[in-house]
């Protein structure tokens, strides 16, 4: 792959894209191949026809495809890609980075160069992330700042800064220093999906690392959820599927029960979990299914029963 403009020759960047029943990823893989030194697609058990199409797209982009054969969760897939990137890394881990990407994201042409410039400003920065936004009505910009009691969306004035220290970074578009991964550890696989990036970010900050958002680095990101507007609330509310209701509530409860989160965050997340459960149980549609999933989420979360969903 060609050397990207504006990126030093000693910086080696591997992109890791997690896929699950993907559509056509040719454009995404080509864009990442143009901005990174290598691209690794990790498929979480998609259908054979989908994997064959993905294999062709990877061949066209010069990307490596890891086929897991089953859905091991986003954290496990990220870790498998990270492990391959680490095995390929040069002797100096300080000059090696991994860029995480979802299949529903698209980086701006200069995103990686802007992220790399920021992360190399301070060796204490573990990871940097772009400004993710959605191209639809009610679009959300997912940058979270520590407000003391909990992570909250960054304000418009904060998003006007060139650099912004944040509470955590969403995984897609996140550029991570390999030496930070060696220090903090990889993604927590028993969470399976949801709050994986939050949990890793909290661990990184507790270990003394910085997490920084770069608002000038742009990423188009689709959450794949419906959004609704509630009276008196500026930010849209994302309506997830019932299975995502399960993982979000279960993992919130599981994290609150640990000492990892700051004390104030634990209080605030308890309040948030109650609101989240009430909204999805009674106002989001398909209430019977959602209530069943939420009850199981609460039971599993309090028991510490993690991993993939099981009836």
CSV table of C-alpha atoms in Angstrom, one decimal:
chain,number,residue,atom,x,y,z
A,1,UNK,CA,0.0,0.0,0.0
A,2,UNK,CA,1.2,3.5,-0.7
A,3,UNK,CA,2.6,5.9,1.9
A,4,UNK,CA,-0.1,8.3,3.1
A,5,UNK,CA,0.5,12.0,2.7
A,6,UNK,CA,1.4,13.8,5.9
A,7,UNK,CA,2.2,10.6,7.9
A,8,UNK,CA,5.8,10.0,9.0
A,9,UNK,CA,7.6,7.0,7.7
A,10,UNK,CA,8.2,5.6,11.2
A,11,UNK,CA,4.5,5.5,12.0
A,12,UNK,CA,2.9,2.1,11.2
A,13,UNK,CA,-0.9,2.0,11.3
A,14,UNK,CA,-3.0,-1.2,11.0
A,15,UNK,CA,-6.8,-0.7,10.6
A,16,UNK,CA,-9.0,-3.4,12.1
A,17,UNK,CA,-12.6,-3.6,10.8
A,18,UNK,CA,-15.1,-5.8,12.6
A,19,UNK,CA,-17.8,-7.2,10.3
A,20,UNK,CA,-21.1,-9.0,10.9
A,21,UNK,CA,-23.5,-9.5,8.1
A,22,UNK,CA,-21.9,-6.7,6.2
A,23,UNK,CA,-23.1,-5.0,3.0
A,24,UNK,CA,-20.6,-3.9,0.3
A,25,UNK,CA,-17.5,-2.8,2.1
A,26,UNK,CA,-15.4,-2.0,-0.9
A,27,UNK,CA,-15.4,1.7,-0.4
A,28,UNK,CA,-14.6,1.5,3.3
A,29,UNK,CA,-11.7,-0.9,2.8
A,30,UNK,CA,-10.3,1.1,-0.1
A,31,UNK,CA,-10.4,4.3,2.0
A,32,UNK,CA,-8.7,2.6,5.0
A,33,UNK,CA,-6.1,1.1,2.7
A,34,UNK,CA,-5.3,4.6,1.4
A,35,UNK,CA,-4.8,6.0,4.8
A,36,UNK,CA,-3.2,3.1,6.7
A,37,UNK,CA,-0.3,0.7,6.1
A,38,UNK,CA,-2.5,-2.4,6.4
A,39,UNK,CA,-6.1,-3.4,6.8
A,40,UNK,CA,-7.4,-6.4,8.7
A,41,UNK,CA,-11.1,-7.3,8.4
A,42,UNK,CA,-12.3,-9.7,11.2
A,43,UNK,CA,-15.6,-11.4,10.4
A,44,UNK,CA,-17.8,-12.5,13.2
A,45,UNK,CA,-19.6,-15.4,11.6
A,46,UNK,CA,-21.4,-13.9,8.6
A,47,UNK,CA,-23.3,-16.0,6.1
A,48,UNK,CA,-21.1,-17.8,3.5
A,49,UNK,CA,-22.3,-15.5,0.6
A,50,UNK,CA,-21.5,-12.5,2.7
A,51,UNK,CA,-18.1,-13.8,3.6
A,52,UNK,CA,-17.3,-14.6,-0.1
A,53,UNK,CA,-18.3,-11.0,-1.1
A,54,UNK,CA,-16.1,-9.7,1.8
A,55,UNK,CA,-13.2,-11.9,0.7
A,56,UNK,CA,-13.4,-10.3,-2.8
A,57,UNK,CA,-13.5,-6.8,-1.4
A,58,UNK,CA,-10.5,-7.6,0.8
A,59,UNK,CA,-8.6,-9.0,-2.1
A,60,UNK,CA,-9.4,-5.9,-4.1
A,61,UNK,CA,-8.2,-3.5,-1.3
A,62,UNK,CA,-5.1,-5.6,-0.4
A,63,UNK,CA,-6.7,-6.3,3.0
A,64,UNK,CA,-6.3,-9.4,5.2
A,65,UNK,CA,-9.5,-11.3,6.2
A,66,UNK,CA,-9.8,-13.2,9.5
A,67,UNK,CA,-12.8,-15.5,9.5
A,68,UNK,CA,-13.9,-16.4,13.0
A,69,UNK,CA,-16.7,-18.7,11.8
A,70,UNK,CA,-19.0,-17.6,14.6
A,71,UNK,CA,-20.1,-14.5,16.4
A,72,UNK,CA,-17.6,-14.1,19.3
A,73,UNK,CA,-18.7,-10.5,20.0
A,74,UNK,CA,-17.1,-7.2,19.0
A,75,UNK,CA,-14.5,-7.2,21.8
A,76,UNK,CA,-13.1,-10.6,20.8
A,77,UNK,CA,-13.1,-9.7,17.1
A,78,UNK,CA,-11.2,-6.5,17.9
A,79,UNK,CA,-8.7,-8.4,20.0
A,80,UNK,CA,-8.0,-10.9,17.2
A,81,UNK,CA,-7.3,-8.1,14.8
A,82,UNK,CA,-5.2,-6.3,17.4
A,83,UNK,CA,-3.2,-9.5,18.0
A,84,UNK,CA,-2.4,-9.8,14.3
A,85,UNK,CA,-1.4,-6.1,14.1
A,86,UNK,CA,0.9,-6.6,17.1
A,87,UNK,CA,2.5,-9.7,15.6
A,88,UNK,CA,3.3,-7.6,12.5
A,89,UNK,CA,4.6,-4.6,14.5
A,90,UNK,CA,8.1,-3.3,14.1
A,91,UNK,CA,10.6,-3.3,17.0
A,92,UNK,CA,9.5,0.1,18.3
A,93,UNK,CA,5.9,-0.1,19.6
A,94,UNK,CA,5.8,3.6,20.1
A,95,UNK,CA,5.6,4.1,16.4
A,96,UNK,CA,2.9,1.5,15.9
A,97,UNK,CA,-0.8,2.1,16.1
A,98,UNK,CA,-4.1,0.3,15.4
A,99,UNK,CA,-7.2,2.0,14.1
A,100,UNK,CA,-10.5,0.4,15.0
A,101,UNK,CA,-13.4,0.7,12.6
A,102,UNK,CA,-17.0,-0.5,12.4
A,103,UNK,CA,-18.4,-1.7,9.1
A,104,UNK,CA,-20.9,1.2,9.1
A,105,UNK,CA,-18.3,4.0,9.3
A,106,UNK,CA,-16.5,6.0,6.7
A,107,UNK,CA,-13.5,8.2,7.5
A,108,UNK,CA,-12.8,11.5,5.9
A,109,UNK,CA,-9.8,11.4,3.6
A,110,UNK,CA,-7.6,13.2,6.1
A,111,UNK,CA,-8.9,11.6,9.3
A,112,UNK,CA,-6.0,9.3,10.0
A,113,UNK,CA,-3.4,11.9,9.4
A,114,UNK,CA,-5.2,14.3,11.8
A,115,UNK,CA,-5.5,11.6,14.4
A,116,UNK,CA,-1.8,10.6,14.1
A,117,UNK,CA,-0.7,14.3,14.4
A,118,UNK,CA,-2.6,14.6,17.7
A,119,UNK,CA,-1.5,11.3,19.3
A,120,UNK,CA,2.2,12.0,18.6
A,121,UNK,CA,2.0,15.3,20.5
A,122,UNK,CA,2.1,13.6,23.9
A,123,UNK,CA,3.4,10.1,24.7
A,124,UNK,CA,0.8,10.0,27.5
A,125,UNK,CA,-2.0,9.8,25.0
A,126,UNK,CA,-3.3,6.2,24.7
A,127,UNK,CA,-5.8,6.9,22.0
A,128,UNK,CA,-7.4,9.6,19.9
A,129,UNK,CA,-10.7,9.7,18.2
A,130,UNK,CA,-12.5,11.7,15.5
A,131,UNK,CA,-15.8,13.5,15.6
A,132,UNK,CA,-18.3,10.8,14.7
A,133,UNK,CA,-21.6,12.1,13.2
A,134,UNK,CA,-24.5,10.6,11.4
A,135,UNK,CA,-25.9,11.8,8.1
A,136,UNK,CA,-29.6,11.8,9.0
A,137,UNK,CA,-32.2,14.0,10.7
A,138,UNK,CA,-31.6,14.0,14.5
A,139,UNK,CA,-27.9,13.1,13.9
A,140,UNK,CA,-25.8,12.7,17.0
A,141,UNK,CA,-22.2,13.6,17.6
A,142,UNK,CA,-20.7,11.0,19.9
A,143,UNK,CA,-18.0,12.7,21.9
A,144,UNK,CA,-18.2,12.3,25.7
A,145,UNK,CA,-16.6,14.5,28.3
A,146,UNK,CA,-16.3,13.7,32.0
A,147,UNK,CA,-18.8,15.9,33.8
A,148,UNK,CA,-17.9,14.6,37.2
A,149,UNK,CA,-21.1,12.5,37.7
A,150,UNK,CA,-20.9,10.8,34.3
A,151,UNK,CA,-19.7,11.1,30.7
A,152,UNK,CA,-21.9,13.6,28.8
A,153,UNK,CA,-21.9,14.8,25.2
A,154,UNK,CA,-19.4,17.5,24.5
A,155,UNK,CA,-20.9,21.0,24.0
A,156,UNK,CA,-20.7,22.9,20.8
A,157,UNK,CA,-17.9,25.2,22.1
A,158,UNK,CA,-15.9,22.1,23.2
A,159,UNK,CA,-16.3,20.6,19.8
A,160,UNK,CA,-14.7,23.8,18.4
A,161,UNK,CA,-11.4,23.0,20.1
A,162,UNK,CA,-8.5,21.4,18.3
A,163,UNK,CA,-8.0,18.9,21.1
A,164,UNK,CA,-10.4,17.7,23.8
A,165,UNK,CA,-9.7,15.4,26.7
A,166,UNK,CA,-12.6,12.9,26.9
A,167,UNK,CA,-14.0,10.3,29.3
A,168,UNK,CA,-13.8,7.6,26.7
A,169,UNK,CA,-13.8,7.2,22.9
A,170,UNK,CA,-16.2,5.2,20.8
A,171,UNK,CA,-14.4,2.4,19.1
A,172,UNK,CA,-15.0,3.3,15.5
A,173,UNK,CA,-12.3,5.6,14.2
A,174,UNK,CA,-10.3,5.2,17.4
A,175,UNK,CA,-6.5,5.3,16.9
A,176,UNK,CA,-4.8,3.4,19.7
A,177,UNK,CA,-1.1,3.3,20.6
A,178,UNK,CA,0.1,-0.3,20.7
A,179,UNK,CA,2.2,0.4,23.8
A,180,UNK,CA,-1.0,1.6,25.5
A,181,UNK,CA,-2.7,-1.7,24.7
A,182,UNK,CA,0.3,-3.5,26.2
A,183,UNK,CA,0.0,-1.4,29.3
A,184,UNK,CA,-3.8,-1.3,29.7
A,185,UNK,CA,-4.7,-4.6,28.2
A,186,UNK,CA,-7.1,-5.5,25.4
A,187,UNK,CA,-10.8,-5.2,25.1
A,188,UNK,CA,-12.9,-7.1,27.7
A,189,UNK,CA,-14.4,-10.0,25.8
A,190,UNK,CA,-17.1,-11.1,28.3
A,191,UNK,CA,-19.0,-7.8,27.7
A,192,UNK,CA,-19.5,-9.2,24.1
A,193,UNK,CA,-21.0,-5.9,22.8
A,194,UNK,CA,-21.9,-2.5,24.3
A,195,UNK,CA,-19.8,-0.6,26.8
A,196,UNK,CA,-16.6,-2.3,25.5
A,197,UNK,CA,-15.1,1.0,24.5
A,198,UNK,CA,-16.3,2.7,27.7
A,199,UNK,CA,-14.7,0.0,29.9
A,200,UNK,CA,-11.4,0.1,28.1
A,201,UNK,CA,-11.4,3.9,28.3
A,202,UNK,CA,-11.9,3.9,32.0
A,203,UNK,CA,-9.1,1.4,32.5
A,204,UNK,CA,-6.8,3.5,30.4
A,205,UNK,CA,-7.5,6.7,32.3
A,206,UNK,CA,-7.1,4.9,35.7
A,207,UNK,CA,-3.7,3.8,34.5
A,208,UNK,CA,-2.7,7.4,33.9
A,209,UNK,CA,-3.2,7.6,30.1
A,210,UNK,CA,-5.0,10.4,28.3
A,211,UNK,CA,-7.8,10.0,25.8
A,212,UNK,CA,-8.3,12.8,23.3
A,213,UNK,CA,-10.9,13.7,20.7
A,214,UNK,CA,-9.8,15.6,17.6
A,215,UNK,CA,-13.0,17.4,16.3
A,216,UNK,CA,-11.4,18.4,13.0
A,217,UNK,CA,-11.0,14.6,12.2
A,218,UNK,CA,-14.3,13.6,10.7
A,219,UNK,CA,-16.0,10.2,10.6
A,220,UNK,CA,-19.4,9.4,9.2
A,221,UNK,CA,-20.9,6.8,11.5
A,222,UNK,CA,-24.2,5.0,11.4
A,223,UNK,CA,-25.5,3.4,14.6
A,224,UNK,CA,-28.2,1.6,12.8
A,225,UNK,CA,-30.8,2.5,15.3
A,226,UNK,CA,-34.0,4.6,15.1
A,227,UNK,CA,-33.9,7.9,16.9
A,228,UNK,CA,-36.8,9.8,18.5
A,229,UNK,CA,-37.0,13.3,19.9
A,230,UNK,CA,-38.5,13.8,23.4
A,231,UNK,CA,-39.9,17.1,24.6
A,232,UNK,CA,-37.4,19.1,26.6
A,233,UNK,CA,-34.5,17.1,25.5
A,234,UNK,CA,-31.9,18.5,23.0
A,235,UNK,CA,-30.2,15.2,22.2
A,236,UNK,CA,-32.0,12.4,20.3
A,237,UNK,CA,-32.8,9.2,22.0
A,238,UNK,CA,-31.6,6.0,20.2
A,239,UNK,CA,-34.0,3.2,20.1
A,240,UNK,CA,-32.1,-0.1,20.0
A,241,UNK,CA,-33.3,-3.6,19.2
A,242,UNK,CA,-34.5,-5.8,22.1
A,243,UNK,CA,-31.2,-7.8,22.0
A,244,UNK,CA,-29.2,-4.6,22.3
A,245,UNK,CA,-31.5,-3.5,25.2
A,246,UNK,CA,-30.3,-6.7,26.9
A,247,UNK,CA,-26.6,-6.1,26.4
A,248,UNK,CA,-26.7,-2.4,27.2
A,249,UNK,CA,-28.6,-2.8,30.5
A,250,UNK,CA,-26.8,-6.0,31.5
A,251,UNK,CA,-23.4,-4.5,30.9
A,252,UNK,CA,-24.3,-1.2,32.6
A,253,UNK,CA,-25.4,-3.2,35.7
A,254,UNK,CA,-22.3,-5.4,35.6
A,255,UNK,CA,-19.9,-2.4,35.4
A,256,UNK,CA,-21.8,-0.5,38.2
A,257,UNK,CA,-21.3,-3.5,40.4
A,258,UNK,CA,-17.5,-3.3,40.0
A,259,UNK,CA,-15.1,-0.8,41.5
A,260,UNK,CA,-13.8,0.2,38.0
A,261,UNK,CA,-16.2,3.1,37.5
A,262,UNK,CA,-15.7,6.3,39.6
A,263,UNK,CA,-18.2,6.4,42.5
A,264,UNK,CA,-20.2,9.3,41.1
A,265,UNK,CA,-20.4,7.6,37.8
A,266,UNK,CA,-21.9,4.5,39.4
A,267,UNK,CA,-24.6,6.5,41.1
A,268,UNK,CA,-25.4,8.3,37.8
A,269,UNK,CA,-25.4,5.1,35.8
A,270,UNK,CA,-27.9,3.5,38.2
A,271,UNK,CA,-30.2,6.4,37.6
A,272,UNK,CA,-29.6,6.2,33.8
A,273,UNK,CA,-30.2,2.4,33.8
A,274,UNK,CA,-33.6,2.9,35.5
A,275,UNK,CA,-34.6,5.5,32.9
A,276,UNK,CA,-33.3,3.4,30.0
A,277,UNK,CA,-35.3,0.3,31.2
A,278,UNK,CA,-38.5,2.3,31.8
A,279,UNK,CA,-38.4,4.0,28.4
A,280,UNK,CA,-37.7,0.8,26.5
A,281,UNK,CA,-40.2,-1.3,28.5
A,282,UNK,CA,-43.1,1.1,28.0
A,283,UNK,CA,-42.5,3.6,25.3
A,284,UNK,CA,-40.3,2.1,22.5
A,285,UNK,CA,-42.7,-0.4,20.9
A,286,UNK,CA,-42.7,-4.2,21.1
A,287,UNK,CA,-43.0,-3.8,24.8
A,288,UNK,CA,-43.6,-7.5,25.6
A,289,UNK,CA,-40.3,-8.6,24.0
A,290,UNK,CA,-38.4,-5.7,25.4
A,291,UNK,CA,-39.6,-6.3,28.9
A,292,UNK,CA,-38.6,-9.9,28.7
A,293,UNK,CA,-35.1,-9.0,27.6
A,294,UNK,CA,-34.8,-6.2,30.2
A,295,UNK,CA,-35.8,-8.6,33.0
A,296,UNK,CA,-33.2,-11.1,31.9
A,297,UNK,CA,-30.6,-8.3,31.5
A,298,UNK,CA,-31.2,-7.2,35.1
A,299,UNK,CA,-31.0,-10.8,36.4
A,300,UNK,CA,-27.8,-11.6,34.5
A,301,UNK,CA,-26.2,-8.2,35.3
A,302,UNK,CA,-26.7,-8.7,39.0
A,303,UNK,CA,-25.5,-12.3,38.9
A,304,UNK,CA,-22.4,-11.3,36.8
A,305,UNK,CA,-23.5,-13.7,34.0
A,306,UNK,CA,-21.8,-12.2,31.0
A,307,UNK,CA,-20.7,-13.4,27.6
A,308,UNK,CA,-23.2,-14.0,24.7
A,309,UNK,CA,-26.9,-13.9,25.3
A,310,UNK,CA,-28.4,-17.3,26.3
A,311,UNK,CA,-32.0,-18.1,26.8
